[in-house]
Coordinates of C-alpha atoms in Angstrom, one line a residue:
Chain A
M28 CA -76.3 50.6 49.9
G29 CA -78.1 53.0 47.5
S30 CA -81.5 52.4 46.0
S31 CA -81.9 50.4 42.8
V32 CA -83.4 51.8 39.6
R33 CA -84.7 49.2 37.2
S34 CA -83.9 49.9 33.6
G35 CA -86.9 51.0 31.5
A36 CA -85.6 49.0 28.6
S37 CA -85.4 45.7 30.4
F38 CA -88.8 44.2 31.0
R39 CA -89.8 41.9 28.1
D40 CA -87.8 38.9 29.1
P41 CA -88.7 37.2 32.4
S42 CA -85.1 35.7 32.6
G43 CA -83.8 38.8 34.4
F44 CA -83.4 42.5 34.1
L45 CA -81.0 45.4 34.4
F46 CA -80.8 47.8 37.3
V47 CA -78.6 50.7 38.3
R48 CA -77.3 51.1 41.8
D49 CA -74.9 53.9 42.9
G50 CA -74.1 54.5 39.3
T51 CA -73.2 50.9 38.5
L52 CA -75.1 48.8 36.1
F53 CA -76.1 45.3 37.3
R54 CA -78.0 42.4 35.7
Q55 CA -80.2 40.3 37.9
V56 CA -80.7 36.7 36.8
N57 CA -84.0 35.1 37.8
P58 CA -84.3 31.5 39.1
S59 CA -86.2 30.4 36.0
Y60 CA -83.1 31.2 33.9
R61 CA -80.4 29.9 36.3
A62 CA -79.9 26.5 34.7
T63 CA -79.6 28.0 31.2
F64 CA -77.2 30.6 32.5
D65 CA -75.0 27.9 34.0
Q66 CA -75.1 26.2 30.6
L67 CA -73.7 29.3 28.9
E68 CA -70.7 29.1 31.1
Q69 CA -70.2 25.4 31.3
S70 CA -70.6 24.7 27.6
G71 CA -67.6 27.0 26.9
L72 CA -69.8 29.3 24.8
Y73 CA -69.3 32.3 27.2
A74 CA -65.5 32.0 27.0
D75 CA -65.6 31.5 23.3
L76 CA -67.7 34.6 22.6
V77 CA -65.9 36.8 25.1
E78 CA -62.5 35.9 23.7
D79 CA -63.6 36.9 20.2
R80 CA -65.2 40.1 21.5
L81 CA -68.8 39.1 20.5
L82 CA -70.3 39.1 24.0
I83 CA -69.9 41.7 26.7
P84 CA -67.9 40.2 29.6
H85 CA -69.3 40.2 33.1
T86 CA -68.3 39.3 36.7
L87 CA -70.4 37.8 39.4
A88 CA -71.4 40.7 41.7
D89 CA -71.5 40.1 45.4
V90 CA -74.3 42.6 45.9
A91 CA -77.9 42.3 47.0
P92 CA -80.3 41.8 44.1
A93 CA -82.8 44.5 43.2
E94 CA -85.7 42.1 43.7
P95 CA -84.4 39.5 46.2
M96 CA -87.5 37.3 46.0
A97 CA -87.0 36.6 42.3
A98 CA -83.2 36.5 42.1
A99 CA -80.7 33.7 41.5
L100 CA -77.6 35.8 40.7
V101 CA -76.4 39.3 40.1
L102 CA -74.0 40.1 37.3
R103 CA -71.9 43.1 36.7
P104 CA -71.4 43.6 32.9
D105 CA -68.5 45.6 31.7
P106 CA -69.8 49.1 31.1
V107 CA -70.5 50.2 27.5
A108 CA -69.4 53.8 27.1
F109 CA -72.4 55.0 25.1
I110 CA -75.6 53.2 24.2
S111 CA -76.6 53.8 20.6
Y112 CA -79.6 52.6 18.6
P113 CA -79.9 51.0 15.1
Y114 CA -81.5 54.2 13.7
E115 CA -78.3 56.0 14.6
W116 CA -76.1 53.5 12.7
S117 CA -74.8 53.6 9.2
F118 CA -75.4 50.8 6.7
S119 CA -72.2 48.9 7.6
Q120 CA -72.8 49.3 11.3
L121 CA -76.2 47.6 11.0
Q122 CA -74.8 45.0 8.6
D123 CA -71.9 44.2 10.9
S124 CA -74.3 43.9 13.8
A125 CA -76.4 41.5 11.8
L126 CA -73.4 39.4 10.9
A127 CA -72.2 39.4 14.6
T128 CA -75.7 38.2 15.6
L129 CA -75.5 35.3 13.1
D130 CA -71.9 34.5 14.1
I131 CA -73.0 34.3 17.7
Q132 CA -75.9 32.0 16.7
Q133 CA -73.6 29.7 14.8
R134 CA -71.3 29.4 17.7
A135 CA -74.2 28.9 20.1
L136 CA -75.5 26.0 18.1
A137 CA -72.0 24.4 18.2
H138 CA -72.3 24.5 22.0
G139 CA -75.8 23.2 22.3
L140 CA -77.5 26.6 22.7
S141 CA -79.4 29.0 20.5
L142 CA -80.3 32.7 20.5
K143 CA -83.9 33.1 21.8
D144 CA -84.0 36.7 20.5
A145 CA -82.2 38.6 17.8
S146 CA -82.9 42.2 18.6
A147 CA -80.7 44.9 17.0
Y148 CA -81.0 46.7 20.3
N149 CA -79.1 43.9 22.0
I150 CA -76.0 44.8 20.0
Q151 CA -73.9 47.8 21.0
F152 CA -70.6 49.2 19.7
H153 CA -68.0 48.5 22.4
R154 CA -64.5 49.6 21.7
G155 CA -65.2 49.9 18.0
R156 CA -66.9 46.6 17.4
P157 CA -70.5 45.2 17.6
V158 CA -71.0 43.0 20.7
L159 CA -74.0 41.3 22.2
I160 CA -74.9 43.0 25.5
D161 CA -77.7 40.7 26.6
T162 CA -76.1 37.8 28.4
L163 CA -79.5 36.2 28.9
S164 CA -80.3 35.9 25.2
F165 CA -79.5 32.2 25.0
E166 CA -81.7 29.1 25.4
V167 CA -80.9 25.4 25.2
Y168 CA -81.2 24.2 21.6
R169 CA -83.8 21.5 21.1
E170 CA -83.4 19.7 17.8
G171 CA -86.6 20.0 15.8
D172 CA -87.6 23.5 16.9
P173 CA -87.5 26.3 14.3
W174 CA -85.6 29.5 15.2
V175 CA -87.8 31.4 17.6
A176 CA -86.1 34.7 16.7
Y177 CA -86.3 34.3 12.9
R178 CA -89.0 36.9 12.5
Q179 CA -87.2 39.3 14.8
F180 CA -83.9 38.9 13.0
C181 CA -85.6 39.7 9.6
Q182 CA -87.5 42.7 11.0
H183 CA -84.6 44.2 12.9
F184 CA -81.8 43.5 10.4
L185 CA -82.6 42.0 7.0
A186 CA -85.6 44.2 6.1
P187 CA -83.9 47.6 6.9
L188 CA -80.6 46.5 5.3
A189 CA -82.4 45.4 2.1
L190 CA -84.3 48.7 2.0
M191 CA -81.2 50.8 2.6
S192 CA -79.3 48.8 0.0
R193 CA -82.0 48.3 -2.7
R194 CA -84.2 51.4 -2.3
D195 CA -82.7 54.3 -0.3
V196 CA -80.3 54.5 2.6
Q197 CA -82.6 56.9 4.4
L198 CA -85.1 54.1 4.9
G199 CA -82.9 52.9 7.8
Q200 CA -84.9 55.6 9.7
L201 CA -88.0 53.4 9.6
L202 CA -86.4 51.7 12.6
R203 CA -87.3 54.9 14.5
L204 CA -91.0 54.5 13.8
S205 CA -91.6 51.1 15.2
I206 CA -90.1 49.5 18.3
D207 CA -89.8 46.0 16.8
G208 CA -88.0 46.6 13.5
V209 CA -89.6 47.0 10.0
S210 CA -92.6 44.8 9.4
L211 CA -91.9 42.5 6.4
D212 CA -95.2 43.5 4.9
L213 CA -94.1 47.1 4.7
A214 CA -90.6 46.1 3.5
V215 CA -91.7 44.1 0.5
R216 CA -94.1 46.9 -0.5
L217 CA -91.3 49.4 -0.5
L218 CA -88.6 47.3 -2.1
P219 CA -88.2 47.6 -5.9
W220 CA -89.6 44.7 -7.9
K221 CA -86.1 43.5 -8.8
A222 CA -85.4 42.6 -5.2
R223 CA -87.3 39.4 -5.8
L224 CA -84.5 38.2 -8.1
N225 CA -82.3 37.9 -5.0
L226 CA -82.9 34.4 -3.7
G227 CA -82.2 35.4 -0.1
L228 CA -84.6 38.4 -0.2
L229 CA -87.2 36.3 -2.0
T230 CA -87.0 33.7 0.7
H231 CA -86.6 35.6 3.9
L232 CA -88.6 38.7 3.1
Y233 CA -91.1 38.0 0.3
L234 CA -92.0 34.3 1.0
H235 CA -91.7 35.1 4.7
A236 CA -94.1 38.0 4.5
A237 CA -96.5 35.8 2.4
S238 CA -96.3 33.1 5.0
Q239 CA -97.1 35.6 7.8
R240 CA -100.2 36.7 5.9
R241 CA -101.3 33.2 5.0
F242 CA -100.8 31.6 8.5
A243 CA -101.6 34.6 10.8
G244 CA -102.9 33.2 14.1
A245 CA -102.5 29.5 13.0
E246 CA -101.8 27.0 15.7
V247 CA -98.2 25.7 15.7
R248 CA -97.0 22.9 17.9
T249 CA -93.8 21.6 16.4
A250 CA -91.4 20.6 19.1
Q251 CA -93.3 17.4 19.9
G252 CA -95.1 17.1 16.6
T253 CA -94.1 15.4 13.4
R254 CA -93.1 18.4 11.3
R255 CA -89.7 19.6 12.5
V256 CA -86.6 21.6 11.4
S257 CA -83.6 19.3 11.5
R258 CA -80.3 20.5 12.9
T259 CA -78.9 20.6 9.4
G260 CA -81.9 22.6 8.2
F261 CA -81.5 25.0 11.1
L262 CA -77.8 25.5 10.3
G263 CA -78.7 25.9 6.6
L264 CA -81.2 28.7 7.5
I265 CA -78.6 30.6 9.6
D266 CA -75.9 30.2 6.9
H267 CA -78.3 31.4 4.2
L268 CA -79.3 34.4 6.2
R269 CA -75.6 35.2 6.7
R270 CA -74.9 35.0 2.9
T271 CA -78.0 37.1 2.2
V272 CA -76.9 39.8 4.7
A273 CA -73.3 39.7 3.5
G274 CA -74.4 40.0 -0.1
L275 CA -76.1 43.4 0.4
H276 CA -74.1 46.5 -0.4
W277 CA -74.3 50.2 -0.2
D278 CA -71.8 52.6 -1.5
P279 CA -71.5 55.9 0.3
G280 CA -70.8 57.6 -3.0
R281 CA -70.2 61.3 -3.3
T282 CA -72.3 63.7 -1.3
D283 CA -71.5 67.3 -0.3
W284 CA -70.6 66.3 3.2
A285 CA -68.6 63.2 2.5
E286 CA -66.4 65.3 0.2
Y287 CA -66.4 68.3 2.6
E288 CA -62.9 67.6 3.8
T289 CA -61.5 68.0 0.3
M290 CA -63.6 71.0 -0.7
H291 CA -64.0 73.3 2.3
N292 CA -62.7 76.9 2.2
Y293 CA -59.7 76.5 4.5
S294 CA -56.2 77.2 3.2
P295 CA -53.5 74.8 4.4
A296 CA -52.4 77.4 7.0
A297 CA -55.9 77.9 8.3
L298 CA -56.4 74.2 8.6
E299 CA -53.1 73.9 10.5
S300 CA -54.0 76.8 12.8
K301 CA -57.4 75.2 13.5
R302 CA -55.8 71.8 14.3
R303 CA -53.3 73.5 16.6
L304 CA -56.0 75.4 18.5
V305 CA -58.2 72.2 18.9
A306 CA -55.2 70.4 20.3
E307 CA -54.5 73.2 22.7
Y308 CA -58.1 73.3 23.9
L309 CA -58.2 69.5 24.3
E310 CA -55.0 69.7 26.5
R311 CA -56.6 72.4 28.5
A312 CA -60.0 70.8 29.1
R313 CA -58.6 67.2 29.4
P314 CA -62.1 65.7 28.8
S315 CA -62.5 61.9 29.3
S316 CA -65.5 61.9 26.8
L317 CA -66.2 64.1 23.9
W318 CA -69.1 64.5 21.4
D319 CA -68.1 65.9 18.1
L320 CA -71.2 67.5 16.6
G321 CA -71.3 67.8 12.8
A322 CA -68.1 65.7 12.7
N323 CA -68.3 64.8 9.0
T324 CA -65.9 61.9 8.5
G325 CA -64.2 62.4 11.8
A326 CA -60.9 64.2 11.0
F327 CA -61.1 66.4 14.1
S328 CA -62.8 63.7 16.2
R329 CA -59.6 61.7 15.8
M330 CA -57.6 64.4 17.4
A331 CA -59.6 63.5 20.6
S332 CA -59.9 59.7 20.1
E333 CA -56.2 59.4 19.4
R334 CA -55.6 61.1 22.8
G335 CA -57.5 58.2 24.5
I336 CA -60.7 60.3 24.8
A337 CA -63.9 58.3 24.3
T338 CA -65.2 60.2 21.3
I339 CA -68.5 60.1 19.4
S340 CA -68.7 61.6 15.9
F341 CA -72.2 62.7 15.2
D342 CA -73.2 63.7 11.7
V343 CA -76.4 64.0 9.7
D344 CA -75.0 62.6 6.5
P345 CA -75.3 58.8 6.0
S346 CA -72.3 58.9 3.7
A347 CA -70.1 60.7 6.1
V348 CA -71.0 58.3 8.9
E349 CA -70.5 55.3 6.7
T350 CA -67.0 56.6 5.6
N351 CA -66.1 57.3 9.1
Y352 CA -67.2 53.9 10.4
R353 CA -65.3 52.1 7.6
S354 CA -62.1 53.9 8.7
V355 CA -62.8 52.9 12.3
R356 CA -63.2 49.3 11.2
A357 CA -60.2 49.2 8.9
S358 CA -57.8 50.6 11.5
G359 CA -59.3 48.9 14.5
E360 CA -59.9 52.2 16.3
V361 CA -61.4 51.6 19.8
N362 CA -62.2 55.2 21.0
L363 CA -64.3 56.5 18.2
L364 CA -68.0 55.8 17.5
P365 CA -69.5 57.4 14.4
L366 CA -73.3 57.9 14.7
L367 CA -76.0 59.3 12.5
I368 CA -77.9 62.2 14.2
D369 CA -79.8 65.1 12.9
L370 CA -79.1 67.8 15.5
T371 CA -82.2 69.7 14.4
N372 CA -84.3 66.7 15.3
P373 CA -82.2 64.4 17.5
S374 CA -83.3 60.9 18.6
P375 CA -86.2 61.2 21.1
A376 CA -87.1 59.1 24.1
Q377 CA -89.4 56.3 22.8
G378 CA -90.9 52.9 23.4
W379 CA -93.0 51.8 26.3
H380 CA -93.4 54.6 28.9
H381 CA -90.9 56.7 26.9
T382 CA -88.1 54.7 28.7
E383 CA -87.1 51.9 26.4
R384 CA -85.0 54.1 24.1
L385 CA -83.4 57.2 25.5
A386 CA -83.2 60.6 23.9
L387 CA -79.8 61.8 22.9
Q388 CA -79.6 64.3 25.7
Q389 CA -80.5 61.6 28.3
R390 CA -77.4 59.7 27.3
G391 CA -75.1 62.5 28.2
P392 CA -73.6 64.7 29.4
A393 CA -70.2 64.3 27.9
D394 CA -67.2 66.1 29.4
A395 CA -66.8 68.2 26.2
V396 CA -68.6 68.9 23.0
M397 CA -66.9 70.1 19.9
A398 CA -68.9 72.1 17.3
L399 CA -66.6 73.0 14.4
A400 CA -68.2 74.7 11.4
L401 CA -71.6 74.0 12.8
V402 CA -73.0 77.1 14.4
H403 CA -74.1 78.7 11.1
H404 CA -76.0 75.6 10.1
L405 CA -78.0 75.7 13.4
A406 CA -78.4 79.5 13.6
I407 CA -79.0 80.4 10.0
G408 CA -79.8 77.0 8.3
N409 CA -82.3 76.1 11.0
N410 CA -83.2 79.6 12.4
V411 CA -82.1 78.6 16.0
P412 CA -81.4 81.8 18.0
L413 CA -77.8 81.8 19.4
P414 CA -78.9 81.8 23.1
Q415 CA -80.8 78.6 22.3
V416 CA -77.8 77.0 20.7
A417 CA -75.8 77.9 23.8
S418 CA -78.4 76.4 26.2
F419 CA -78.6 73.2 24.0
L420 CA -74.8 72.8 24.3
A421 CA -74.9 73.5 28.0
D422 CA -77.2 70.6 28.4
L423 CA -74.8 68.3 26.6
A424 CA -71.4 69.0 28.2
H425 CA -69.2 70.9 30.6
W426 CA -66.7 72.2 28.0
V427 CA -67.5 73.5 24.6
I428 CA -65.0 73.9 21.8
I429 CA -66.9 75.9 19.2
E430 CA -66.0 77.7 16.0
F431 CA -67.8 80.9 15.2
V432 CA -68.3 81.4 11.5
P433 CA -69.3 85.1 10.7
K434 CA -71.5 86.3 7.9
S435 CA -68.5 87.4 5.9
D436 CA -67.5 83.8 5.5
S437 CA -68.1 82.2 2.1
Q438 CA -70.0 79.2 3.7
V439 CA -72.4 81.6 5.5
K440 CA -72.9 83.7 2.3
R441 CA -74.0 80.5 0.6
L442 CA -76.6 79.8 3.3
L443 CA -77.9 83.4 2.9
A444 CA -77.7 83.4 -0.9
A445 CA -81.4 82.8 -1.6
R446 CA -83.0 84.1 1.6
E447 CA -83.5 87.3 3.5
D448 CA -81.0 88.0 6.3
I449 CA -83.2 88.1 9.4
F450 CA -80.2 87.4 11.7
A451 CA -79.4 90.8 13.1
D452 CA -77.7 89.3 16.2
Y453 CA -75.6 86.8 14.3
D454 CA -72.1 88.4 14.8
V455 CA -69.2 87.9 17.2
E456 CA -70.8 90.2 19.9
G457 CA -74.1 88.4 19.7
F458 CA -72.4 85.0 19.8
E459 CA -70.3 85.9 22.9
R460 CA -73.3 87.5 24.6
A461 CA -75.3 84.3 24.0
F462 CA -72.7 82.0 25.4
S463 CA -71.7 84.2 28.4
G464 CA -75.0 83.4 30.0
A465 CA -74.2 79.7 30.8
F466 CA -70.5 79.6 30.1
E467 CA -67.2 81.3 31.2
L468 CA -64.9 82.2 28.3
R469 CA -61.6 80.3 28.8
H470 CA -59.9 81.1 25.5
H471 CA -60.6 82.4 22.0
E472 CA -58.3 82.9 19.1
P473 CA -58.8 83.7 15.4
I474 CA -58.1 80.9 13.0
A475 CA -55.2 82.1 10.8
E476 CA -56.1 83.1 7.2
S477 CA -59.8 82.8 7.8
E478 CA -62.7 84.9 9.1
R479 CA -63.4 82.4 11.8
T480 CA -62.7 82.2 15.6
L481 CA -62.3 79.2 17.8
Y482 CA -63.7 79.4 21.4
L483 CA -63.2 77.4 24.5
W484 CA -66.1 77.8 27.0
E485 CA -66.5 76.2 30.4
K486 CA -69.9 75.8 32.0
R487 CA -70.5 78.1 35.0
Chain B
M12 CA -68.6 16.8 25.5
S13 CA -68.8 17.2 29.3
W14 CA -71.8 19.5 29.1
L15 CA -74.1 16.9 27.5
P16 CA -75.3 15.2 30.7
L17 CA -76.4 18.6 32.0
L18 CA -78.9 19.0 29.2
V19 CA -80.8 15.9 30.3
G20 CA -83.8 16.8 32.3
L21 CA -83.1 20.5 32.0
A22 CA -86.4 22.5 32.4
A23 CA -86.4 25.1 29.6
P24 CA -87.4 28.5 30.7
P25 CA -90.5 29.7 28.7
A26 CA -89.8 31.5 25.4
Y27 CA -90.8 35.1 25.8
L28 CA -90.8 36.1 22.2
D29 CA -93.8 35.4 20.0
P30 CA -92.2 33.7 17.0
G31 CA -95.3 34.3 14.8
S32 CA -97.1 31.4 13.2
G33 CA -96.1 32.4 9.7
S34 CA -92.5 32.8 10.6
F35 CA -92.5 29.5 12.4
L36 CA -94.2 27.6 9.6
I37 CA -92.1 29.0 6.7
Q38 CA -89.0 27.6 8.4
L39 CA -90.5 24.1 8.1
L40 CA -90.9 24.7 4.4
I41 CA -87.5 26.2 3.6
A42 CA -85.1 24.6 6.1
G43 CA -84.9 21.3 4.3
A44 CA -83.7 22.9 1.1
L45 CA -81.3 25.3 2.8
G46 CA -79.9 22.5 4.9
A47 CA -79.3 20.4 1.8
A48 CA -77.7 23.4 0.1
L49 CA -75.3 23.9 3.0
A50 CA -74.5 20.2 3.1
I51 CA -73.7 20.1 -0.6
R52 CA -71.6 23.3 -0.3
M53 CA -69.6 21.9 2.6
S54 CA -68.9 18.5 0.9
W55 CA -68.0 20.3 -2.3
S56 CA -65.4 22.4 -0.4
R57 CA -64.2 19.3 1.3
I58 CA -63.7 17.6 -2.1
K59 CA -61.9 20.7 -3.5
G60 CA -59.8 20.8 -0.3
F61 CA -58.9 17.2 -0.8
F62 CA -57.6 17.7 -4.3
R63 CA -55.9 20.9 -3.5
R64 CA -53.9 19.1 -0.8
K65 CA -53.0 16.4 -3.3
E66 CA -51.9 18.9 -5.9
S67 CA -49.9 21.3 -3.9
P68 CA -46.8 20.2 -2.0
P69 CA -47.1 19.9 1.8
P70 CA -46.6 23.2 3.6
D71 CA -43.4 22.1 5.3
S72 CA -41.5 21.5 2.0
E73 CA -42.6 25.0 1.0
K74 CA -41.0 26.5 4.0
H75 CA -37.7 24.7 3.5
G76 CA -37.7 24.9 -0.2
E77 CA -36.5 28.5 -0.4

């Protein structure tokens, strides 16, 4: 038996915790939670949620707990291919996660249980859809009690969604600043005045924030007291939150990147040649996981995901990620996860002890990365020397499918239009020299009717 | 409802999340109205459903009618 490593993100709730042993993820359930856990199964809620793909399935694991003194059970949850965070999601991904949370809460109430937390970090995209991964998020519902997770739901979901929808989609990045969502105080100061005219936002953000200011630190003892929230009131609250969240919209609109696929400089023959080469390299490398960096709306990512490869489409443009996610959702794709990442400033490790949320790199490596029409944006757009591009990619994957775009290409000319060309080493020789350090060249071939070359590199 | 007896005497594990006083108290204020709104909406859709059922022919006759 190998040693157990307790997850750095799993310490707030005394009901149990996650640990990894011999590469397998387990969840220990502590005795204080045993009765509630049994309730989840016996009430039929577990079966209901798993059947509709709202909760991650688990099996009882016949292994020694990580902390035997404090253990009642050990579960083995189905593995999630990639852990992503709300600040890496597009508007609709966050919205669908919010609606999934409320759906789960409504079903829980029908089974005599209630969510005791509503953290966006408890939702993960698993085979294309948002699912709750924290099996210990339930408590027995006691009529009269208000929803203990109301504040958390508004901070993690409603406030960022309202800001993205009513002010600017980039404000979703506020989730990266604070570990517990966007404070309502900040949200109402950033929202436009008109947002007050939406009854849901007025109630759950403005009045809620005012109540927080007015009653900060006030003593509340409601469960046994006279003032209570009836069951109907509780259901009304959840239903109203659902209608408020569902009523928010954001249209990806037309940005340079979201339209890229219709306005790039490839001829049909060049595009066909590029597709043929990508297919050939995928057949050769046969990766089981692939990260497509600078994926735009995912046209090339789909060449991998449709081959059954667990694929992530990373892009810096919220519109591209949103468009990509809407396609995934519309056609029920299970192998493709679109995520918002700025490669020049990727998600860092953060939270308590730098271990609650992992950096992008810590969540790898993938078997393969694909970097099509990307290298000039890193090397020229962001001044990263080519050897450092190579060492970054070497940290991410074993195989690299990469397109070299020379200075003679119209897209590079555009990048250099207003600035001095300080990139003496940016040519085919410099590129091959930079990658030869960490990689072995497996194949390279020019893309027909273009200035570009597609390379397949394997890590030494 | 076979699970009901299990609830009796169940010791609830302590809530670990701080609900926040203001977030707790505002629910007491708004839940009544939101619950009433939900109840009205549900009975309204029940009334509409009742009349719709009366107006339209039963689904079986639709199937065989073609």
